[in-house]
Amino acid sequence: MRQAVPRFRPARHHARMPQPTPRPPARPDLARSFDAVAAQYAA
């Protein structure tokens, strides 16, 4: 274990961060069907 290494190095750390996966585009038909199912469960 290398204890002398600083734990916070923002310039180097953020370059190696994995990028979040892009969300799929919104499907209005799926959103409408989901709202219908959610309304059935809420009733």
Short mmCIF file of C-alpha atoms in Angstrom, two decimals:
data_model
loop_
_atom_site.label_atom_id
_atom_site.label_comp_id
_atom_site.label_asym_id
_atom_site.label_seq_id
_atom_site.Cartn_x
_atom_site.Cartn_y
_atom_site.Cartn_z
CA MET A 1 0.00 0.00 0.00
CA ARG A 2 1.34 3.43 -0.95
CA GLN A 3 0.23 5.68 1.90
CA ALA A 4 2.09 8.78 0.72
CA VAL A 5 -0.05 9.23 -2.38
CA PRO A 6 -2.62 12.04 -1.90
CA ARG A 7 -6.16 10.81 -2.09
CA PHE A 8 -7.53 13.80 -3.99
CA ARG A 9 -6.08 14.64 -7.41
CA PRO A 10 -8.94 16.29 -9.35
CA ALA A 11 -7.00 17.01 -12.56
CA ARG A 12 -6.03 13.38 -13.13
CA HIS A 13 -9.01 11.69 -11.53
CA HIS A 14 -11.81 13.16 -13.60
CA ALA A 15 -10.12 12.27 -16.87
CA ARG A 16 -10.34 8.58 -15.97
CA MET A 17 -13.94 8.63 -14.76
CA PRO A 18 -16.17 6.34 -16.85
CA GLN A 19 -18.75 8.28 -18.80
CA PRO A 20 -22.40 7.56 -17.92
CA THR A 21 -24.15 5.45 -20.53
CA PRO A 22 -26.49 7.58 -22.68
CA ARG A 23 -30.16 6.92 -21.99
CA PRO A 24 -32.26 5.69 -24.92
CA PRO A 25 -34.51 8.32 -26.52
CA ALA A 26 -37.93 8.70 -24.94
CA ARG A 27 -40.67 6.67 -26.65
CA PRO A 28 -44.01 8.51 -26.30
CA ASP A 29 -45.98 5.33 -27.05
CA LEU A 30 -44.21 3.43 -24.28
CA ALA A 31 -44.66 6.36 -21.90
CA ARG A 32 -48.39 6.43 -22.65
CA SER A 33 -48.79 2.69 -22.07
CA PHE A 34 -46.76 2.95 -18.86
CA ASP A 35 -49.03 5.75 -17.64
CA ALA A 36 -52.07 3.58 -18.39
CA VAL A 37 -50.63 0.63 -16.44
CA ALA A 38 -49.61 2.92 -13.57
CA ALA A 39 -53.16 4.31 -13.46
CA GLN A 40 -54.53 0.76 -13.24
CA TYR A 41 -52.20 -0.08 -10.35
CA ALA A 42 -52.99 3.19 -8.57
CA ALA A 43 -56.75 2.57 -8.74
#
